[in-house]
């Protein structure tokens, strides 16, 4: 067992974990934050995407011990004081989700994109979300959702 | 369609934002893997590395020594309870866990129960199984050869690997049509084995309470009631009683047909909770999902069309071989072993047709489920729409012109097809003409001529499909004898708000929103004040579930009928409140008013309150209704799709430049959701057209059983879909709606293939089997001397 | 899918890391981005008993140009390469490749050192570094040494690294005027390994080819240098005919194997087609 200290959505969590514990299982099972999902075994689907020190990563391919001393942000951390982040609003307004399973990962990737790039083109958005698979939406409305959030963030 | 309700009420035709999104965008969806119970144990499954082998021994000693491992369940354990076999939904039989032999790679062999997911995985590693390999049958054609080993040795007297032979139509008359034809065309077409791969895999949490005898099972189920009944039938002899089985389908991360079958894992988890007295969680991983869950398609077809010189089609003949794997685990209505394959005459007025399908066993995973489509419609449409293009090529006719010439005419509806379906309504030429005009077909043809002159490869493909959904009328449609009706129960509360429950289960379709809109349309209660619940067999009315685009046609109709029952009672109460006759009242969404005196009115909210506080003497209090809707017919959504592709001469890569989908699904409940369903369906049509196929080697070993090699398209491969619509209401559906979830998955693949073949048609290419991978296209290019 | 058990160490210095490797010998495996290793561990195709995590080692990440070389720290992430203006301005070959490795999320974790040390012939950066004639700085418990990329890549998943050595830096000769490169990758979809990919670096002086680097991804037991193709260009004029001839040679030099991505013939022809495209693009950049 290894002792770790991970800050998730601004709250520090201390835990003793097996080194092999995957970050996604730490978040889902130890911290009981189940918004982050698991969709594959091979780092392809992105359903488990969280921000690790601001960069979106697939939390099924990071050990929890590697997050020791670092900041993690999950879908549960997007809304602030009960107010939705524009990216969350965008997904709802533009019908950017259907079954909701890929959605937390898509939200985190899109959120990180907009933090880096306030006004992405459609091509930028498609490229940015190309590590996240969606089986329901055909991506068209996800692109619109990100564009909606970009405009909202720009005050539009 | 004109809107009958205000945006505040939000009835049909409003693009209401989805109610369910409030939780999903916050990460508060509750999927089965999110269920955590006190004392819960984890189950993981040992799977076979062989496609066909006797099990000589299973040694569990080392596994039981792994820290955290509590039990290992084998076929012998289940045999004690006579639970080692179970029926499939097609009344075939399937092993839960084997006692003698395994029949495909990744078949369940044993299950490890442990205190954590991690310990269970370690336990699986440590189970030792000794196998004796047996001859493997992978090729379905070889499975039918006389010297092929008989795979189902469990079936007494079985001497071959044939499962069924099915046929429809007049064989002799069709033969005459072909004999008399000016032109005939023939093509072998294979639709490969694919898998729905919903983003959430399958799994369950099973919790048996020995004191009360109650089994609660949260499971990835598209059909919770049907599953409960099957569990009661399968495990009744060990004391599970249907009133004490509660199936809860929580939020589902997609379904597409893959969550209709009952997989062995569910049954093992139930056995494990009964045996251990602890709740048991089983969640398959993606590799298991791709290697063991029910597949779709795998139809080897030979299709033929007979026609006159002028292009009039006079006959259709299709013969198909269906590879079902080691058991027929299809999820089709019992009377339809080949599903609705006889819809194969599609949008055209064929005077004669004959179709036959043989099902066979092989050493591959069992299945034959849908992949976002209604029971083998995709196979039928693919064969037909390919053949129409091949005939056009043979006759040097424009494919659009050939289609327009042969369409069933709008005035011919209701139309009875030669193979027996009664199409409810349609306007096929309307949809195709709109598609041709919207995409600028004539300009594209000109562009193609210019590009060809420059040596560039561009193709235009059309598909004009007819769907057949909403199964179905009880006369013909049942699963294991359960008639395919569906239920809705509506309770209007004293303050005029409502709760509605359904036997269906959304997997992303947005039922919580669309059902509320139907009730809002019928009762005038704002959709936001109608709570829709599904998926809990303890509370929901019976129904056969959500697949084959049946929710709107069947459960949606039930919602409308139940609403109308409530409205009938509301009218009586309104008459009482207004001191008038029922006949003197007129309804507009949300209120009854006295004819000629519009100020004399009672709102549905006032009436609801009265139903509990001031109802007429002799009337039962309350305002509730239930409807079990047995549809009089199926519905027949349709559409015309046009795809434009460019092909890279050097690499063989296909690039979809444009794709226009014109759909007609009758009256629309929520346009935003319908468009979203079409986008998703198109993407699941694109996927098998260009990317997906489950591939096995000669030993039956899957070669692409994970997401590294089973290729789901990303946003980069998926084009920006364009949509348009026509509206031809269903005459028999109470709302005129038809269902739309799957149309695009049916219609997209042939449009894409037709476009790619069109791009190469001047070289003499007439057909390409999907997936049209770059290497396959390249081989055709080089064969015809095209290179970069 | 759950990895097997292992002991975990997170050294903060290179010295500590090499000492841990020395201590645990072949049982130990280095963990960089982990995006090849962790999936293999989850599938239980790899089961190292000890993991030495390099993510906390100071000074292993960074991109700078100094003393005639571009120096890339081994723990530099693909996303950092992709975002670097220095690289997009002066090393288009690296920039091309960095943008097409796996997918954007993987690029946030995957590292150049991990990619090179994993020595998967489908790895993109090994071809890039072969075409650029990079040298790799390798640190052991007692010595540091520099290995040319050609000597570093030994075979399938095999490098010249000793079990106690850590790859610390990649050095690429800085381009003179008149050089340009390109990476052209054919993949079935985003996130897939290359069916075939080609790295080309050309240096042009007075209309003739001064130096050519051509390397092939996914068509051999390692990333292959197309020596004959390079030789055919060196010293000659880079006209269309010579580019085509070089592409034909590269195709002959490839050692493809059939798999789900295509037949041997297909891949060989893709080497030809993509080499020609990469040469044209590199030439355009070199002479711009």
PDB file of N, CA and C in Angstrom, chain B residues 112-191:
ATOM      1  N   UNK B 112     -15.251 -16.298 -10.896  1.00  0.00           N
ATOM      2  CA  UNK B 112     -14.572 -16.092  -9.614  1.00  0.00           C
ATOM      3  C   UNK B 112     -15.307 -15.002  -8.847  1.00  0.00           C
ATOM      4  N   UNK B 113     -15.601 -15.280  -7.581  1.00  0.00           N
ATOM      5  CA  UNK B 113     -16.241 -14.292  -6.724  1.00  0.00           C
ATOM      6  C   UNK B 113     -15.213 -13.832  -5.692  1.00  0.00           C
ATOM      7  N   UNK B 114     -15.052 -12.513  -5.573  1.00  0.00           N
ATOM      8  CA  UNK B 114     -14.013 -11.992  -4.680  1.00  0.00           C
ATOM      9  C   UNK B 114     -14.469 -10.688  -4.053  1.00  0.00           C
ATOM     10  N   UNK B 115     -13.672 -10.231  -3.101  1.00  0.00           N
ATOM     11  CA  UNK B 115     -14.052  -9.041  -2.355  1.00  0.00           C
ATOM     12  C   UNK B 115     -13.818  -7.754  -3.129  1.00  0.00           C
ATOM     13  N   UNK B 116     -13.040  -7.817  -4.204  1.00  0.00           N
ATOM     14  CA  UNK B 116     -12.833  -6.616  -5.013  1.00  0.00           C
ATOM     15  C   UNK B 116     -12.676  -7.031  -6.464  1.00  0.00           C
ATOM     16  N   UNK B 117     -12.851  -6.037  -7.323  1.00  0.00           N
ATOM     17  CA  UNK B 117     -12.636  -6.214  -8.752  1.00  0.00           C
ATOM     18  C   UNK B 117     -11.224  -6.745  -9.022  1.00  0.00           C
ATOM     19  N   UNK B 118     -10.270  -6.209  -8.253  1.00  0.00           N
ATOM     20  CA  UNK B 118      -8.868  -6.553  -8.488  1.00  0.00           C
ATOM     21  C   UNK B 118      -8.592  -7.999  -8.074  1.00  0.00           C
ATOM     22  N   UNK B 119      -9.128  -8.383  -6.915  1.00  0.00           N
ATOM     23  CA  UNK B 119      -8.916  -9.756  -6.453  1.00  0.00           C
ATOM     24  C   UNK B 119      -9.604 -10.738  -7.400  1.00  0.00           C
ATOM     25  N   UNK B 120     -10.771 -10.363  -7.899  1.00  0.00           N
ATOM     26  CA  UNK B 120     -11.478 -11.257  -8.825  1.00  0.00           C
ATOM     27  C   UNK B 120     -10.648 -11.470 -10.090  1.00  0.00           C
ATOM     28  N   UNK B 121     -10.033 -10.393 -10.582  1.00  0.00           N
ATOM     29  CA  UNK B 121      -9.194 -10.513 -11.781  1.00  0.00           C
ATOM     30  C   UNK B 121      -7.987 -11.408 -11.498  1.00  0.00           C
ATOM     31  N   UNK B 122      -7.405 -11.267 -10.321  1.00  0.00           N
ATOM     32  CA  UNK B 122      -6.275 -12.134  -9.954  1.00  0.00           C
ATOM     33  C   UNK B 122      -6.738 -13.586  -9.891  1.00  0.00           C
ATOM     34  N   UNK B 123      -7.923 -13.793  -9.361  1.00  0.00           N
ATOM     35  CA  UNK B 123      -8.469 -15.144  -9.262  1.00  0.00           C
ATOM     36  C   UNK B 123      -8.668 -15.777 -10.635  1.00  0.00           C
ATOM     37  N   UNK B 124      -9.165 -14.979 -11.575  1.00  0.00           N
ATOM     38  CA  UNK B 124      -9.378 -15.483 -12.940  1.00  0.00           C
ATOM     39  C   UNK B 124      -8.060 -15.977 -13.528  1.00  0.00           C
ATOM     40  N   UNK B 125      -6.992 -15.189 -13.290  1.00  0.00           N
ATOM     41  CA  UNK B 125      -5.661 -15.582 -13.765  1.00  0.00           C
ATOM     42  C   UNK B 125      -5.246 -16.950 -13.234  1.00  0.00           C
ATOM     43  N   UNK B 126      -5.704 -17.271 -12.010  1.00  0.00           N
ATOM     44  CA  UNK B 126      -5.185 -18.438 -11.300  1.00  0.00           C
ATOM     45  C   UNK B 126      -6.024 -19.711 -11.505  1.00  0.00           C
ATOM     46  N   UNK B 127      -7.173 -19.581 -12.162  1.00  0.00           N
ATOM     47  CA  UNK B 127      -7.964 -20.793 -12.425  1.00  0.00           C
ATOM     48  C   UNK B 127      -7.281 -21.585 -13.543  1.00  0.00           C
ATOM     49  N   UNK B 128      -7.095 -22.885 -13.300  1.00  0.00           N
ATOM     50  CA  UNK B 128      -6.417 -23.714 -14.297  1.00  0.00           C
ATOM     51  C   UNK B 128      -7.426 -24.624 -14.981  1.00  0.00           C
ATOM     52  N   UNK B 129      -7.498 -24.502 -16.285  1.00  0.00           N
ATOM     53  CA  UNK B 129      -8.449 -25.320 -17.045  1.00  0.00           C
ATOM     54  C   UNK B 129      -7.659 -26.138 -18.057  1.00  0.00           C
ATOM     55  N   UNK B 130      -7.969 -27.423 -18.100  1.00  0.00           N
ATOM     56  CA  UNK B 130      -7.325 -28.287 -19.086  1.00  0.00           C
ATOM     57  C   UNK B 130      -8.341 -28.580 -20.195  1.00  0.00           C
ATOM     58  N   UNK B 131      -7.925 -28.284 -21.422  1.00  0.00           N
ATOM     59  CA  UNK B 131      -8.823 -28.460 -22.567  1.00  0.00           C
ATOM     60  C   UNK B 131      -8.310 -29.557 -23.498  1.00  0.00           C
ATOM     61  N   UNK B 132      -9.223 -30.164 -24.212  1.00  0.00           N
ATOM     62  CA  UNK B 132      -8.860 -31.078 -25.295  1.00  0.00           C
ATOM     63  C   UNK B 132      -9.490 -30.511 -26.564  1.00  0.00           C
ATOM     64  N   UNK B 133      -8.647 -29.900 -27.410  1.00  0.00           N
ATOM     65  CA  UNK B 133      -9.202 -29.222 -28.586  1.00  0.00           C
ATOM     66  C   UNK B 133      -9.956 -30.173 -29.517  1.00  0.00           C
ATOM     67  N   UNK B 134     -11.029 -29.663 -30.101  1.00  0.00           N
ATOM     68  CA  UNK B 134     -11.852 -30.407 -31.053  1.00  0.00           C
ATOM     69  C   UNK B 134     -11.815 -29.674 -32.398  1.00  0.00           C
ATOM     70  N   UNK B 135     -12.196 -30.355 -33.477  1.00  0.00           N
ATOM     71  CA  UNK B 135     -12.204 -29.672 -34.782  1.00  0.00           C
ATOM     72  C   UNK B 135     -13.124 -28.445 -34.754  1.00  0.00           C
ATOM     73  N   UNK B 136     -12.657 -27.390 -35.389  1.00  0.00           N
ATOM     74  CA  UNK B 136     -13.371 -26.112 -35.333  1.00  0.00           C
ATOM     75  C   UNK B 136     -14.074 -25.850 -36.659  1.00  0.00           C
ATOM     76  N   UNK B 137     -15.310 -25.361 -36.570  1.00  0.00           N
ATOM     77  CA  UNK B 137     -16.042 -24.967 -37.779  1.00  0.00           C
ATOM     78  C   UNK B 137     -16.254 -23.455 -37.716  1.00  0.00           C
ATOM     79  N   UNK B 138     -15.579 -22.751 -38.603  1.00  0.00           N
ATOM     80  CA  UNK B 138     -15.679 -21.289 -38.600  1.00  0.00           C
ATOM     81  C   UNK B 138     -16.521 -20.802 -39.784  1.00  0.00           C
ATOM     82  N   UNK B 139     -16.353 -21.456 -40.920  1.00  0.00           N
ATOM     83  CA  UNK B 139     -17.010 -21.041 -42.156  1.00  0.00           C
ATOM     84  C   UNK B 139     -18.435 -21.631 -42.212  1.00  0.00           C
ATOM     85  N   UNK B 140     -19.445 -20.784 -42.320  1.00  0.00           N
ATOM     86  CA  UNK B 140     -20.824 -21.304 -42.288  1.00  0.00           C
ATOM     87  C   UNK B 140     -21.148 -22.199 -43.489  1.00  0.00           C
ATOM     88  N   UNK B 141     -20.484 -21.956 -44.622  1.00  0.00           N
ATOM     89  CA  UNK B 141     -20.727 -22.825 -45.780  1.00  0.00           C
ATOM     90  C   UNK B 141     -20.190 -24.222 -45.507  1.00  0.00           C
ATOM     91  N   UNK B 142     -19.000 -24.271 -44.886  1.00  0.00           N
ATOM     92  CA  UNK B 142     -18.431 -25.576 -44.544  1.00  0.00           C
ATOM     93  C   UNK B 142     -19.261 -26.269 -43.474  1.00  0.00           C
ATOM     94  N   UNK B 143     -19.908 -25.473 -42.637  1.00  0.00           N
ATOM     95  CA  UNK B 143     -20.735 -26.062 -41.577  1.00  0.00           C
ATOM     96  C   UNK B 143     -21.857 -26.899 -42.160  1.00  0.00           C
ATOM     97  N   UNK B 144     -22.262 -26.579 -43.387  1.00  0.00           N
ATOM     98  CA  UNK B 144     -23.375 -27.316 -44.000  1.00  0.00           C
ATOM     99  C   UNK B 144     -22.909 -28.487 -44.857  1.00  0.00           C
ATOM    100  N   UNK B 145     -21.591 -28.626 -45.016  1.00  0.00           N
ATOM    101  CA  UNK B 145     -21.102 -29.753 -45.821  1.00  0.00           C
ATOM    102  C   UNK B 145     -21.357 -31.070 -45.085  1.00  0.00           C
ATOM    103  N   UNK B 146     -21.568 -32.138 -45.839  1.00  0.00           N
ATOM    104  CA  UNK B 146     -21.970 -33.408 -45.211  1.00  0.00           C
ATOM    105  C   UNK B 146     -20.956 -33.940 -44.190  1.00  0.00           C
ATOM    106  N   UNK B 147     -19.664 -33.666 -44.432  1.00  0.00           N
ATOM    107  CA  UNK B 147     -18.675 -34.232 -43.519  1.00  0.00           C
ATOM    108  C   UNK B 147     -18.305 -33.271 -42.371  1.00  0.00           C
ATOM    109  N   UNK B 148     -19.033 -32.171 -42.257  1.00  0.00           N
ATOM    110  CA  UNK B 148     -18.720 -31.224 -41.176  1.00  0.00           C
ATOM    111  C   UNK B 148     -19.047 -31.854 -39.825  1.00  0.00           C
ATOM    112  N   UNK B 149     -18.189 -31.632 -38.823  1.00  0.00           N
ATOM    113  CA  UNK B 149     -18.519 -32.146 -37.500  1.00  0.00           C
ATOM    114  C   UNK B 149     -19.821 -31.528 -36.985  1.00  0.00           C
ATOM    115  N   UNK B 150     -20.643 -32.341 -36.374  1.00  0.00           N
ATOM    116  CA  UNK B 150     -21.895 -31.830 -35.814  1.00  0.00           C
ATOM    117  C   UNK B 150     -21.566 -31.156 -34.482  1.00  0.00           C
ATOM    118  N   UNK B 151     -21.846 -29.847 -34.403  1.00  0.00           N
ATOM    119  CA  UNK B 151     -21.401 -29.074 -33.230  1.00  0.00           C
ATOM    120  C   UNK B 151     -22.307 -29.269 -32.024  1.00  0.00           C
ATOM    121  N   UNK B 152     -23.607 -29.316 -32.269  1.00  0.00           N
ATOM    122  CA  UNK B 152     -24.523 -29.366 -31.131  1.00  0.00           C
ATOM    123  C   UNK B 152     -24.796 -30.817 -30.728  1.00  0.00           C
ATOM    124  N   UNK B 153     -23.755 -31.428 -30.171  1.00  0.00           N
ATOM    125  CA  UNK B 153     -23.871 -32.823 -29.729  1.00  0.00           C
ATOM    126  C   UNK B 153     -24.811 -32.942 -28.530  1.00  0.00           C
ATOM    127  N   UNK B 154     -25.117 -31.774 -27.911  1.00  0.00           N
ATOM    128  CA  UNK B 154     -26.070 -31.808 -26.794  1.00  0.00           C
ATOM    129  C   UNK B 154     -27.490 -32.070 -27.271  1.00  0.00           C
ATOM    130  N   UNK B 155     -27.733 -31.839 -28.555  1.00  0.00           N
ATOM    131  CA  UNK B 155     -29.102 -32.003 -29.071  1.00  0.00           C
ATOM    132  C   UNK B 155     -29.256 -33.420 -29.607  1.00  0.00           C
ATOM    133  N   UNK B 156     -30.073 -34.153 -28.938  1.00  0.00           N
ATOM    134  CA  UNK B 156     -30.248 -35.554 -29.301  1.00  0.00           C
ATOM    135  C   UNK B 156     -30.770 -35.676 -30.726  1.00  0.00           C
ATOM    136  N   UNK B 157     -30.127 -36.530 -31.503  1.00  0.00           N
ATOM    137  CA  UNK B 157     -30.609 -36.789 -32.859  1.00  0.00           C
ATOM    138  C   UNK B 157     -30.207 -35.745 -33.886  1.00  0.00           C
ATOM    139  N   UNK B 158     -29.491 -34.722 -33.465  1.00  0.00           N
ATOM    140  CA  UNK B 158     -29.077 -33.677 -34.412  1.00  0.00           C
ATOM    141  C   UNK B 158     -27.956 -34.223 -35.282  1.00  0.00           C
ATOM    142  N   UNK B 159     -28.161 -34.184 -36.610  1.00  0.00           N
ATOM    143  CA  UNK B 159     -27.169 -34.796 -37.494  1.00  0.00           C
ATOM    144  C   UNK B 159     -26.460 -33.793 -38.399  1.00  0.00           C
ATOM    145  N   UNK B 160     -26.831 -32.520 -38.282  1.00  0.00           N
ATOM    146  CA  UNK B 160     -26.131 -31.514 -39.079  1.00  0.00           C
ATOM    147  C   UNK B 160     -26.086 -30.208 -38.294  1.00  0.00           C
ATOM    148  N   UNK B 161     -25.605 -29.146 -38.957  1.00  0.00           N
ATOM    149  CA  UNK B 161     -25.456 -27.864 -38.259  1.00  0.00           C
ATOM    150  C   UNK B 161     -26.493 -26.828 -38.690  1.00  0.00           C
ATOM    151  N   UNK B 162     -27.534 -27.304 -39.354  1.00  0.00           N
ATOM    152  CA  UNK B 162     -28.564 -26.368 -39.793  1.00  0.00           C
ATOM    153  C   UNK B 162     -29.481 -26.032 -38.619  1.00  0.00           C
ATOM    154  N   UNK B 163     -29.797 -24.754 -38.467  1.00  0.00           N
ATOM    155  CA  UNK B 163     -30.718 -24.341 -37.395  1.00  0.00           C
ATOM    156  C   UNK B 163     -32.140 -24.251 -37.927  1.00  0.00           C
ATOM    157  N   UNK B 164     -32.281 -23.575 -39.059  1.00  0.00           N
ATOM    158  CA  UNK B 164     -33.625 -23.429 -39.627  1.00  0.00           C
ATOM    159  C   UNK B 164     -33.513 -23.177 -41.117  1.00  0.00           C
ATOM    160  N   UNK B 165     -34.582 -23.464 -41.809  1.00  0.00           N
ATOM    161  CA  UNK B 165     -34.748 -22.991 -43.180  1.00  0.00           C
ATOM    162  C   UNK B 165     -36.039 -22.194 -43.201  1.00  0.00           C
ATOM    163  N   UNK B 166     -35.945 -21.013 -43.742  1.00  0.00           N
ATOM    164  CA  UNK B 166     -37.116 -20.134 -43.793  1.00  0.00           C
ATOM    165  C   UNK B 166     -37.278 -19.640 -45.213  1.00  0.00           C
ATOM    166  N   UNK B 167     -38.505 -19.496 -45.663  1.00  0.00           N
ATOM    167  CA  UNK B 167     -38.695 -18.886 -46.975  1.00  0.00           C
ATOM    168  C   UNK B 167     -39.998 -18.110 -47.043  1.00  0.00           C
ATOM    169  N   UNK B 168     -40.051 -17.188 -47.995  1.00  0.00           N
ATOM    170  CA  UNK B 168     -41.251 -16.381 -48.194  1.00  0.00           C
ATOM    171  C   UNK B 168     -41.411 -16.131 -49.685  1.00  0.00           C
ATOM    172  N   UNK B 169     -42.647 -16.175 -50.149  1.00  0.00           N
ATOM    173  CA  UNK B 169     -42.927 -15.852 -51.539  1.00  0.00           C
ATOM    174  C   UNK B 169     -43.201 -17.083 -52.374  1.00  0.00           C
ATOM    175  N   UNK B 170     -43.557 -16.834 -53.607  1.00  0.00           N
ATOM    176  CA  UNK B 170     -43.926 -17.895 -54.544  1.00  0.00           C
ATOM    177  C   UNK B 170     -42.702 -18.202 -55.404  1.00  0.00           C
ATOM    178  N   UNK B 171     -42.069 -19.323 -55.095  1.00  0.00           N
ATOM    179  CA  UNK B 171     -40.815 -19.669 -55.755  1.00  0.00           C
ATOM    180  C   UNK B 171     -41.024 -19.856 -57.264  1.00  0.00           C
ATOM    181  N   UNK B 172     -42.053 -20.627 -57.608  1.00  0.00           N
ATOM    182  CA  UNK B 172     -42.278 -20.945 -59.022  1.00  0.00           C
ATOM    183  C   UNK B 172     -42.626 -19.689 -59.819  1.00  0.00           C
ATOM    184  N   UNK B 173     -43.474 -18.856 -59.239  1.00  0.00           N
ATOM    185  CA  UNK B 173     -43.860 -17.632 -59.952  1.00  0.00           C
ATOM    186  C   UNK B 173     -42.659 -16.713 -60.132  1.00  0.00           C
ATOM    187  N   UNK B 174     -41.787 -16.695 -59.131  1.00  0.00           N
ATOM    188  CA  UNK B 174     -40.592 -15.856 -59.231  1.00  0.00           C
ATOM    189  C   UNK B 174     -39.645 -16.418 -60.292  1.00  0.00           C
ATOM    190  N   UNK B 175     -39.549 -17.727 -60.334  1.00  0.00           N
ATOM    191  CA  UNK B 175     -38.719 -18.341 -61.384  1.00  0.00           C
ATOM    192  C   UNK B 175     -39.244 -17.964 -62.772  1.00  0.00           C
ATOM    193  N   UNK B 176     -40.563 -17.980 -62.921  1.00  0.00           N
ATOM    194  CA  UNK B 176     -41.148 -17.583 -64.209  1.00  0.00           C
ATOM    195  C   UNK B 176     -40.804 -16.129 -64.533  1.00  0.00           C
ATOM    196  N   UNK B 177     -40.884 -15.268 -63.519  1.00  0.00           N
ATOM    197  CA  UNK B 177     -40.554 -13.845 -63.749  1.00  0.00           C
ATOM    198  C   UNK B 177     -39.121 -13.708 -64.255  1.00  0.00           C
ATOM    199  N   UNK B 178     -38.227 -14.505 -63.694  1.00  0.00           N
ATOM    200  CA  UNK B 178     -36.837 -14.428 -64.144  1.00  0.00           C
ATOM    201  C   UNK B 178     -36.684 -15.008 -65.550  1.00  0.00           C
ATOM    202  N   UNK B 179     -37.417 -16.077 -65.825  1.00  0.00           N
ATOM    203  CA  UNK B 179     -37.321 -16.698 -67.157  1.00  0.00           C
ATOM    204  C   UNK B 179     -37.819 -15.754 -68.237  1.00  0.00           C
ATOM    205  N   UNK B 180     -38.810 -14.951 -67.870  1.00  0.00           N
ATOM    206  CA  UNK B 180     -39.417 -14.065 -68.868  1.00  0.00           C
ATOM    207  C   UNK B 180     -38.749 -12.688 -68.942  1.00  0.00           C
ATOM    208  N   UNK B 181     -37.777 -12.458 -68.093  1.00  0.00           N
ATOM    209  CA  UNK B 181     -37.195 -11.104 -67.992  1.00  0.00           C
ATOM    210  C   UNK B 181     -36.316 -10.771 -69.187  1.00  0.00           C
ATOM    211  N   UNK B 182     -36.285  -9.476 -69.551  1.00  0.00           N
ATOM    212  CA  UNK B 182     -35.337  -9.008 -70.574  1.00  0.00           C
ATOM    213  C   UNK B 182     -33.924  -9.024 -69.999  1.00  0.00           C
ATOM    214  N   UNK B 183     -33.839  -8.613 -68.744  1.00  0.00           N
ATOM    215  CA  UNK B 183     -32.531  -8.437 -68.108  1.00  0.00           C
ATOM    216  C   UNK B 183     -32.582  -9.058 -66.718  1.00  0.00           C
ATOM    217  N   UNK B 184     -31.504  -9.734 -66.335  1.00  0.00           N
ATOM    218  CA  UNK B 184     -31.378 -10.152 -64.933  1.00  0.00           C
ATOM    219  C   UNK B 184     -29.991  -9.780 -64.441  1.00  0.00           C
ATOM    220  N   UNK B 185     -29.911  -9.459 -63.174  1.00  0.00           N
ATOM    221  CA  UNK B 185     -28.607  -9.186 -62.566  1.00  0.00           C
ATOM    222  C   UNK B 185     -28.510 -10.008 -61.278  1.00  0.00           C
ATOM    223  N   UNK B 186     -27.282 -10.366 -60.927  1.00  0.00           N
ATOM    224  CA  UNK B 186     -27.082 -11.248 -59.781  1.00  0.00           C
ATOM    225  C   UNK B 186     -25.785 -10.848 -59.079  1.00  0.00           C
ATOM    226  N   UNK B 187     -25.799 -10.880 -57.763  1.00  0.00           N
ATOM    227  CA  UNK B 187     -24.583 -10.492 -57.024  1.00  0.00           C
ATOM    228  C   UNK B 187     -24.534 -11.192 -55.672  1.00  0.00           C
ATOM    229  N   UNK B 188     -23.350 -11.682 -55.321  1.00  0.00           N
ATOM    230  CA  UNK B 188     -23.121 -12.153 -53.953  1.00  0.00           C
ATOM    231  C   UNK B 188     -22.799 -10.938 -53.082  1.00  0.00           C
ATOM    232  N   UNK B 189     -23.446 -10.881 -51.947  1.00  0.00           N
ATOM    233  CA  UNK B 189     -23.255  -9.739 -51.045  1.00  0.00           C
ATOM    234  C   UNK B 189     -23.100 -10.277 -49.633  1.00  0.00           C
ATOM    235  N   UNK B 190     -22.060  -9.861 -48.965  1.00  0.00           N
ATOM    236  CA  UNK B 190     -21.862 -10.313 -47.580  1.00  0.00           C
ATOM    237  C   UNK B 190     -21.953  -9.126 -46.637  1.00  0.00           C
ATOM    238  N   UNK B 191     -22.803  -9.244 -45.646  1.00  0.00           N
ATOM    239  CA  UNK B 191     -22.818  -8.250 -44.568  1.00  0.00           C
ATOM    240  C   UNK B 191     -22.125  -8.880 -43.370  1.00  0.00           C
TER     241      UNK B 191
END
